[in-house]
Amino acid sequence: MDHAADAHRTDLMTITRFVLNEQSKYPESRGDFSILLNHIVLGCKFVCSVVNKAGLAKLIGLAGETNVQGEEQKKLDVLSNEVFIKALVSSGRTCILVSEEDEEATFVEPSRRGRYCVVFDPLDGSSNIDCGVSIGTIFGIYMVKDDHEPTLDDVLQPGKNMLAAGYCMYGSSCTFVLSTGSGVNGFTLDPSLGEFILTHPDIKIPKKGKIYSVNEGNVRNWDGPTAKYVEKCKFPQDGSSAKSLRYIGSMVADVHRTLLYGGIFLYPADKKSPNGKLRVLYEVFPMSFLMEQAGGQAFTGKQRALDLVPTKIHERSPIFLGSYDEVEEIKALYAAEEKKA
């Protein structure tokens, strides 16, 4: 038995240790935020274990209901949603929960109430379960001011007011990516320890990228700037080589690759979906928050994504996010289009 190697394994930076280290930088902290993150991490571990067994456990297939977005619900969606609702309520640190699966927000009963609002998509990309493609959980955290009864307005805030955001990707490994507002860190689940270990400290997205990620099946419905940008990716006029197209169709997986390798992920508005397809609170905001924290940008076609003020909990928005220079190009194309108008 290699005792030296075993000893080294206990000196790893686990996510719990990382969060507690962060907490110690704020002497006034009561530890509420750390407890909340611990409960989110526990929910992710549970969903990871269930996703891995999905093919065996007869959990695949439709649960027979349609969720508020008109998507047929997979059994795993329903289960993941229950897991996160229970984990978040039982933390005693939340007051409002907004889930992609539930039409209405959940208001936590006063006796179990805390200061945080959590917005989340419990299982993003779940239509990909049957073919083994990476899927994930996305979340964002807001804080409620102490001086009033929580209302929906506490959640309908711009993304720049988020305290933290992250996602957990269930793929070839289980990866948890988190930002609490000072950089982005990635953790990988060590199944033998049951712990998330820091494997990607201080993630920075490359300033430029060689990959673009978009559903090109919608090309005939796109607006001018999107079509121009993608045309430029494929047929660059400056003599540079063309960009590669990579599109998985699972937002967590596409954004994760963009974050690590650089490039751009786009889900623009089109004639079919004039407001875009992705939901503002629990898809656009958390991913935009992470991108900006990693040195990239996120843009809606009209403004910085994190400045958007949602009016409904399931509101949608177009989104362009990724490497700083790539998003700059998109912004220039939209600005030129506006001048023409």
Tab-separated table of C-alpha atoms in Angstrom:
chain	number	residue	atom	x	y	z
A	1	MET	CA	0.000	0.000	0.000
A	2	ASP	CA	1.388	3.422	-0.950
A	3	HIS	CA	1.017	5.348	2.325
A	4	ALA	CA	2.716	8.481	0.965
A	5	ALA	CA	0.225	8.690	-1.897
A	6	ASP	CA	-2.684	8.103	0.510
A	7	ALA	CA	-1.426	10.838	2.819
A	8	HIS	CA	-1.182	13.188	-0.158
A	9	ARG	CA	-4.803	12.457	-1.055
A	10	THR	CA	-5.948	13.820	2.302
A	11	ASP	CA	-4.189	17.125	1.624
A	12	LEU	CA	-6.526	17.926	-1.254
A	13	MET	CA	-8.509	21.141	-1.545
A	14	THR	CA	-12.082	19.895	-1.243
A	15	ILE	CA	-14.990	22.178	-2.071
A	16	THR	CA	-15.960	22.320	1.640
A	17	ARG	CA	-12.465	23.402	2.600
A	18	PHE	CA	-12.417	25.923	-0.259
A	19	VAL	CA	-15.740	27.490	0.769
A	20	LEU	CA	-14.669	27.672	4.438
A	21	ASN	CA	-11.382	29.331	3.401
A	22	GLU	CA	-13.384	31.911	1.442
A	23	GLN	CA	-15.683	32.414	4.430
A	24	SER	CA	-12.730	33.112	6.749
A	25	LYS	CA	-11.946	36.218	4.645
A	26	TYR	CA	-15.151	37.771	6.013
A	27	PRO	CA	-14.888	37.884	9.826
A	28	GLU	CA	-18.516	39.047	10.132
A	29	SER	CA	-19.771	35.982	8.215
A	30	ARG	CA	-22.186	33.675	10.069
A	31	GLY	CA	-21.567	30.715	7.791
A	32	ASP	CA	-25.074	30.769	6.260
A	33	PHE	CA	-23.752	30.989	2.724
A	34	SER	CA	-21.357	28.069	3.294
A	35	ILE	CA	-24.222	25.946	4.636
A	36	LEU	CA	-26.369	26.806	1.598
A	37	LEU	CA	-23.553	25.872	-0.826
A	38	ASN	CA	-23.049	22.603	1.050
A	39	HIS	CA	-26.690	21.702	0.472
A	40	ILE	CA	-26.428	22.554	-3.242
A	41	VAL	CA	-23.319	20.353	-3.496
A	42	LEU	CA	-25.133	17.498	-1.752
A	43	GLY	CA	-28.032	17.809	-4.228
A	44	CYS	CA	-25.551	17.655	-7.123
A	45	LYS	CA	-23.872	14.509	-5.721
A	46	PHE	CA	-27.257	12.827	-5.403
A	47	VAL	CA	-28.333	13.758	-8.945
A	48	CYS	CA	-24.934	12.644	-10.278
A	49	SER	CA	-25.400	9.218	-8.710
A	50	VAL	CA	-28.958	8.909	-10.088
A	51	VAL	CA	-27.945	10.069	-13.591
A	52	ASN	CA	-25.205	7.418	-13.647
A	53	LYS	CA	-27.754	4.717	-12.847
A	54	ALA	CA	-30.517	6.085	-15.067
A	55	GLY	CA	-30.208	3.448	-17.783
A	56	LEU	CA	-30.411	0.667	-15.228
A	57	ALA	CA	-33.064	2.068	-12.959
A	58	LYS	CA	-35.798	2.372	-15.574
A	59	LEU	CA	-35.872	6.077	-14.772
A	60	ILE	CA	-35.499	6.955	-18.410
A	61	GLY	CA	-38.647	7.670	-20.342
A	62	LEU	CA	-41.359	10.224	-19.924
A	63	ALA	CA	-43.066	10.974	-16.646
A	64	GLY	CA	-46.155	11.783	-18.669
A	65	GLU	CA	-46.414	15.414	-17.629
A	66	THR	CA	-45.449	18.546	-19.532
A	67	ASN	CA	-43.635	21.293	-17.632
A	68	VAL	CA	-44.345	25.020	-17.843
A	69	GLN	CA	-42.042	25.437	-20.842
A	70	GLY	CA	-44.080	22.918	-22.871
A	71	GLU	CA	-41.271	20.349	-22.670
A	72	GLU	CA	-42.197	16.765	-21.903
A	73	GLN	CA	-40.766	15.964	-18.506
A	74	LYS	CA	-38.353	13.126	-18.061
A	75	LYS	CA	-38.600	11.187	-14.831
A	76	LEU	CA	-35.126	12.385	-13.954
A	77	ASP	CA	-36.220	16.036	-14.295
A	78	VAL	CA	-38.975	15.474	-11.772
A	79	LEU	CA	-36.677	13.640	-9.382
A	80	SER	CA	-33.846	16.203	-9.655
A	81	ASN	CA	-36.304	19.015	-9.034
A	82	GLU	CA	-37.588	17.334	-5.858
A	83	VAL	CA	-34.037	16.677	-4.678
A	84	PHE	CA	-32.993	20.328	-5.010
A	85	ILE	CA	-36.194	21.753	-3.529
A	86	LYS	CA	-35.800	19.475	-0.485
A	87	ALA	CA	-32.063	20.142	-0.136
A	88	LEU	CA	-32.544	23.913	-0.368
A	89	VAL	CA	-35.517	24.122	1.995
A	90	SER	CA	-33.871	21.844	4.563
A	91	SER	CA	-30.773	24.081	4.608
A	92	GLY	CA	-32.881	26.625	6.510
A	93	ARG	CA	-31.075	29.373	4.579
A	94	THR	CA	-33.453	30.052	1.661
A	95	CYS	CA	-36.661	32.051	1.332
A	96	ILE	CA	-37.582	31.879	-2.392
A	97	LEU	CA	-36.791	29.129	-4.897
A	98	VAL	CA	-37.351	29.431	-8.645
A	99	SER	CA	-37.040	26.205	-10.631
A	100	GLU	CA	-37.306	25.672	-14.373
A	101	GLU	CA	-39.703	22.809	-13.645
A	102	ASP	CA	-42.217	24.744	-11.515
A	103	GLU	CA	-44.602	27.337	-12.901
A	104	GLU	CA	-44.702	29.316	-9.646
A	105	ALA	CA	-41.874	30.281	-7.312
A	106	THR	CA	-41.667	28.343	-4.028
A	107	PHE	CA	-41.848	30.500	-0.900
A	108	VAL	CA	-40.268	28.757	2.067
A	109	GLU	CA	-42.374	28.665	5.245
A	110	PRO	CA	-41.293	31.328	7.794
A	111	SER	CA	-39.997	28.809	10.368
A	112	ARG	CA	-37.403	27.465	7.868
A	113	ARG	CA	-36.637	30.720	6.125
A	114	GLY	CA	-33.209	32.242	5.462
A	115	ARG	CA	-31.774	35.209	3.569
A	116	TYR	CA	-31.125	33.680	0.155
A	117	CYS	CA	-33.088	33.216	-3.082
A	118	VAL	CA	-31.930	30.374	-5.323
A	119	VAL	CA	-32.812	30.176	-9.030
A	120	PHE	CA	-31.992	26.884	-10.744
A	121	ASP	CA	-32.495	24.489	-13.618
A	122	PRO	CA	-32.323	21.094	-11.875
A	123	LEU	CA	-31.450	19.104	-15.004
A	124	ASP	CA	-30.544	21.063	-18.105
A	125	GLY	CA	-30.339	19.132	-21.379
A	126	SER	CA	-32.328	16.200	-20.011
A	127	SER	CA	-33.546	15.233	-23.501
A	128	ASN	CA	-29.936	14.024	-23.967
A	129	ILE	CA	-30.102	11.436	-21.165
A	130	ASP	CA	-31.018	8.561	-23.445
A	131	CYS	CA	-27.878	8.981	-25.558
A	132	GLY	CA	-25.392	9.536	-22.738
A	133	VAL	CA	-24.532	13.149	-23.580
A	134	SER	CA	-23.422	15.423	-20.712
A	135	ILE	CA	-26.235	17.152	-18.843
A	136	GLY	CA	-26.132	19.404	-15.802
A	137	THR	CA	-27.618	21.558	-13.049
A	138	ILE	CA	-27.372	25.373	-13.240
A	139	PHE	CA	-27.933	27.704	-10.276
A	140	GLY	CA	-27.691	31.326	-9.157
A	141	ILE	CA	-27.985	32.852	-5.676
A	142	TYR	CA	-29.403	36.241	-4.648
A	143	MET	CA	-29.637	37.745	-1.181
A	144	VAL	CA	-32.826	39.258	0.262
A	145	LYS	CA	-32.650	42.432	2.311
A	146	ASP	CA	-33.572	41.654	5.919
A	147	ASP	CA	-36.071	44.443	6.359
A	148	HIS	CA	-39.129	43.035	4.591
A	149	GLU	CA	-41.252	39.997	3.806
A	150	PRO	CA	-39.735	38.259	0.722
A	151	THR	CA	-41.592	38.901	-2.563
A	152	LEU	CA	-41.007	37.977	-6.210
A	153	ASP	CA	-39.218	41.318	-6.666
A	154	ASP	CA	-36.377	39.889	-4.586
A	155	VAL	CA	-35.768	37.406	-7.414
A	156	LEU	CA	-36.560	39.659	-10.377
A	157	GLN	CA	-33.210	41.427	-10.100
A	158	PRO	CA	-30.517	41.956	-12.735
A	159	GLY	CA	-27.869	39.236	-12.902
A	160	LYS	CA	-25.161	41.649	-11.739
A	161	ASN	CA	-26.786	41.499	-8.255
A	162	MET	CA	-26.149	37.743	-7.957
A	163	LEU	CA	-23.882	36.726	-5.080
A	164	ALA	CA	-22.831	33.449	-6.653
A	165	ALA	CA	-23.534	31.219	-9.625
A	166	GLY	CA	-22.411	27.862	-10.896
A	167	TYR	CA	-23.240	24.605	-12.585
A	168	CYS	CA	-22.600	20.935	-12.080
A	169	MET	CA	-21.982	18.851	-15.192
A	170	TYR	CA	-22.741	15.135	-15.181
A	171	GLY	CA	-20.529	13.768	-17.926
A	172	SER	CA	-17.453	11.552	-18.241
A	173	SER	CA	-16.658	13.006	-14.817
A	174	CYS	CA	-18.832	15.046	-12.477
A	175	THR	CA	-17.599	18.654	-12.541
A	176	PHE	CA	-18.767	21.511	-10.292
A	177	VAL	CA	-17.923	25.039	-11.475
A	178	LEU	CA	-18.488	27.893	-9.037
A	179	SER	CA	-18.004	31.639	-8.727
A	180	THR	CA	-18.742	33.613	-5.585
A	181	GLY	CA	-17.814	36.881	-7.277
A	182	SER	CA	-14.025	36.658	-7.183
A	183	GLY	CA	-13.008	34.401	-10.061
A	184	VAL	CA	-14.154	30.964	-11.213
A	185	ASN	CA	-13.032	27.609	-9.810
A	186	GLY	CA	-13.712	24.072	-11.047
A	187	PHE	CA	-13.993	20.953	-8.879
A	188	THR	CA	-14.160	17.308	-9.943
A	189	LEU	CA	-15.953	14.606	-7.953
A	190	ASP	CA	-13.608	11.896	-6.682
A	191	PRO	CA	-16.045	8.958	-6.472
A	192	SER	CA	-13.801	7.008	-4.088
A	193	LEU	CA	-13.894	9.856	-1.539
A	194	GLY	CA	-17.325	11.212	-2.409
A	195	GLU	CA	-15.734	14.675	-2.414
A	196	PHE	CA	-15.389	17.449	-4.987
A	197	ILE	CA	-11.671	18.258	-5.361
A	198	LEU	CA	-10.303	21.552	-6.749
A	199	THR	CA	-8.923	20.591	-10.188
A	200	HIS	CA	-9.352	23.839	-12.155
A	201	PRO	CA	-8.283	26.766	-9.943
A	202	ASP	CA	-8.972	30.310	-11.163
A	203	ILE	CA	-10.353	29.492	-14.629
A	204	LYS	CA	-9.671	32.204	-17.227
A	205	ILE	CA	-11.285	32.002	-20.654
A	206	PRO	CA	-8.875	32.657	-23.582
A	207	LYS	CA	-9.314	36.172	-25.029
A	208	LYS	CA	-9.986	34.734	-28.488
A	209	GLY	CA	-11.235	31.308	-29.514
A	210	LYS	CA	-11.301	28.974	-32.496
A	211	ILE	CA	-14.726	27.432	-31.811
A	212	TYR	CA	-18.262	28.728	-32.344
A	213	SER	CA	-21.261	26.917	-30.904
A	214	VAL	CA	-24.770	27.444	-32.275
A	215	ASN	CA	-27.714	25.461	-33.630
A	216	GLU	CA	-27.216	26.144	-37.335
A	217	GLY	CA	-30.506	24.404	-38.130
A	218	ASN	CA	-32.147	27.768	-37.353
A	219	VAL	CA	-30.030	29.732	-39.836
A	220	ARG	CA	-32.889	30.818	-42.105
A	221	ASN	CA	-34.665	32.480	-39.167
A	222	TRP	CA	-31.663	34.468	-37.865
A	223	ASP	CA	-31.273	38.235	-37.875
A	224	GLY	CA	-28.558	40.000	-39.917
A	225	PRO	CA	-25.771	40.356	-37.296
A	226	THR	CA	-25.955	36.684	-36.217
A	227	ALA	CA	-25.909	35.466	-39.824
A	228	LYS	CA	-22.967	37.796	-40.608
A	229	TYR	CA	-20.981	36.649	-37.594
A	230	VAL	CA	-21.417	32.939	-38.383
A	231	GLU	CA	-20.570	33.593	-42.034
A	232	LYS	CA	-17.349	35.271	-40.824
A	233	CYS	CA	-16.549	32.240	-38.653
A	234	LYS	CA	-16.822	29.964	-41.680
A	235	PHE	CA	-15.354	32.220	-44.355
A	236	PRO	CA	-12.969	34.708	-42.678
A	237	GLN	CA	-12.059	37.624	-44.949
A	238	ASP	CA	-8.744	38.388	-43.208
A	239	GLY	CA	-6.917	35.258	-44.355
A	240	SER	CA	-7.171	33.540	-40.941
A	241	SER	CA	-8.370	29.946	-40.749
A	242	ALA	CA	-12.057	29.180	-40.302
A	243	LYS	CA	-13.454	28.453	-36.834
A	244	SER	CA	-14.657	24.970	-35.895
A	245	LEU	CA	-18.339	24.369	-35.145
A	246	ARG	CA	-19.093	22.409	-31.965
A	247	TYR	CA	-22.690	22.142	-30.766
A	248	ILE	CA	-23.822	19.576	-28.208
A	249	GLY	CA	-27.274	20.986	-27.527
A	250	SER	CA	-26.800	20.765	-23.774
A	251	MET	CA	-26.091	24.282	-22.478
A	252	VAL	CA	-23.933	23.159	-19.551
A	253	ALA	CA	-21.652	21.088	-21.791
A	254	ASP	CA	-21.409	23.759	-24.523
A	255	VAL	CA	-20.658	26.539	-22.007
A	256	HIS	CA	-18.155	24.358	-20.101
A	257	ARG	CA	-16.170	23.731	-23.283
A	258	THR	CA	-16.347	27.449	-24.190
A	259	LEU	CA	-15.090	28.415	-20.726
A	260	LEU	CA	-12.077	26.085	-20.905
A	261	TYR	CA	-11.128	26.323	-24.596
A	262	GLY	CA	-12.435	29.767	-25.540
A	263	GLY	CA	-14.719	30.682	-28.433
A	264	ILE	CA	-18.349	31.706	-28.372
A	265	PHE	CA	-21.692	30.131	-27.514
A	266	LEU	CA	-24.735	31.743	-29.096
A	267	TYR	CA	-28.476	31.183	-28.855
A	268	PRO	CA	-29.819	34.178	-30.766
A	269	ALA	CA	-33.357	35.431	-31.184
A	270	ASP	CA	-34.922	34.347	-34.455
A	271	LYS	CA	-38.251	34.566	-36.285
A	272	LYS	CA	-39.487	31.442	-34.495
A	273	SER	CA	-38.366	32.597	-31.009
A	274	PRO	CA	-38.192	36.422	-31.121
A	275	ASN	CA	-37.129	36.539	-27.443
A	276	GLY	CA	-34.590	33.742	-27.771
A	277	LYS	CA	-35.028	30.352	-26.181
A	278	LEU	CA	-32.923	30.338	-23.008
A	279	ARG	CA	-34.395	31.449	-19.696
A	280	VAL	CA	-32.965	34.588	-18.120
A	281	LEU	CA	-32.919	33.775	-14.392
A	282	TYR	CA	-31.513	30.266	-14.284
A	283	GLU	CA	-29.688	29.839	-17.620
A	284	VAL	CA	-28.589	33.212	-19.036
A	285	PHE	CA	-27.684	34.946	-15.739
A	286	PRO	CA	-25.613	32.203	-14.040
A	287	MET	CA	-23.652	31.406	-17.222
A	288	SER	CA	-23.093	35.119	-17.974
A	289	PHE	CA	-21.926	35.667	-14.383
A	290	LEU	CA	-19.368	32.851	-14.740
A	291	MET	CA	-18.188	34.101	-18.149
A	292	GLU	CA	-17.574	37.635	-16.873
A	293	GLN	CA	-15.819	36.321	-13.761
A	294	ALA	CA	-13.518	34.284	-16.044
A	295	GLY	CA	-12.654	37.352	-18.158
A	296	GLY	CA	-15.172	36.829	-20.958
A	297	GLN	CA	-18.342	38.704	-21.905
A	298	ALA	CA	-22.073	38.039	-22.253
A	299	PHE	CA	-24.372	40.099	-24.502
A	300	THR	CA	-28.076	39.838	-25.383
A	301	GLY	CA	-27.931	41.557	-28.779
A	302	LYS	CA	-29.031	44.798	-27.081
A	303	GLN	CA	-27.117	45.074	-23.801
A	304	ARG	CA	-24.758	43.436	-21.319
A	305	ALA	CA	-26.640	40.291	-20.247
A	306	LEU	CA	-26.167	40.893	-16.502
A	307	ASP	CA	-27.834	44.347	-16.753
A	308	LEU	CA	-31.098	42.840	-17.971
A	309	VAL	CA	-33.991	43.310	-15.510
A	310	PRO	CA	-36.425	40.377	-15.780
A	311	THR	CA	-40.160	40.993	-15.313
A	312	LYS	CA	-41.258	37.323	-15.183
A	313	ILE	CA	-39.550	34.346	-13.541
A	314	HIS	CA	-39.517	32.259	-16.738
A	315	GLU	CA	-38.605	35.118	-19.086
A	316	ARG	CA	-36.376	34.282	-22.067
A	317	SER	CA	-33.558	36.177	-23.757
A	318	PRO	CA	-31.140	35.799	-26.667
A	319	ILE	CA	-27.544	35.254	-25.503
A	320	PHE	CA	-24.017	35.512	-26.928
A	321	LEU	CA	-21.321	34.550	-24.433
A	322	GLY	CA	-17.681	33.549	-24.468
A	323	SER	CA	-14.225	34.967	-25.213
A	324	TYR	CA	-13.919	38.743	-24.826
A	325	ASP	CA	-12.851	39.451	-28.429
A	326	GLU	CA	-15.494	37.198	-29.983
A	327	VAL	CA	-18.352	38.896	-28.117
A	328	GLU	CA	-16.802	42.284	-29.011
A	329	GLU	CA	-17.220	41.314	-32.699
A	330	ILE	CA	-20.884	40.433	-32.206
A	331	LYS	CA	-21.447	43.744	-30.397
A	332	ALA	CA	-19.855	45.644	-33.295
A	333	LEU	CA	-22.152	43.887	-35.801
A	334	TYR	CA	-25.261	44.775	-33.763
A	335	ALA	CA	-24.056	48.383	-33.361
A	336	ALA	CA	-23.563	48.651	-37.164
A	337	GLU	CA	-27.062	47.241	-37.752
A	338	GLU	CA	-28.531	49.806	-35.352
A	339	LYS	CA	-26.786	52.664	-37.156
A	340	LYS	CA	-28.359	51.539	-40.439
A	341	ALA	CA	-31.804	51.563	-38.829
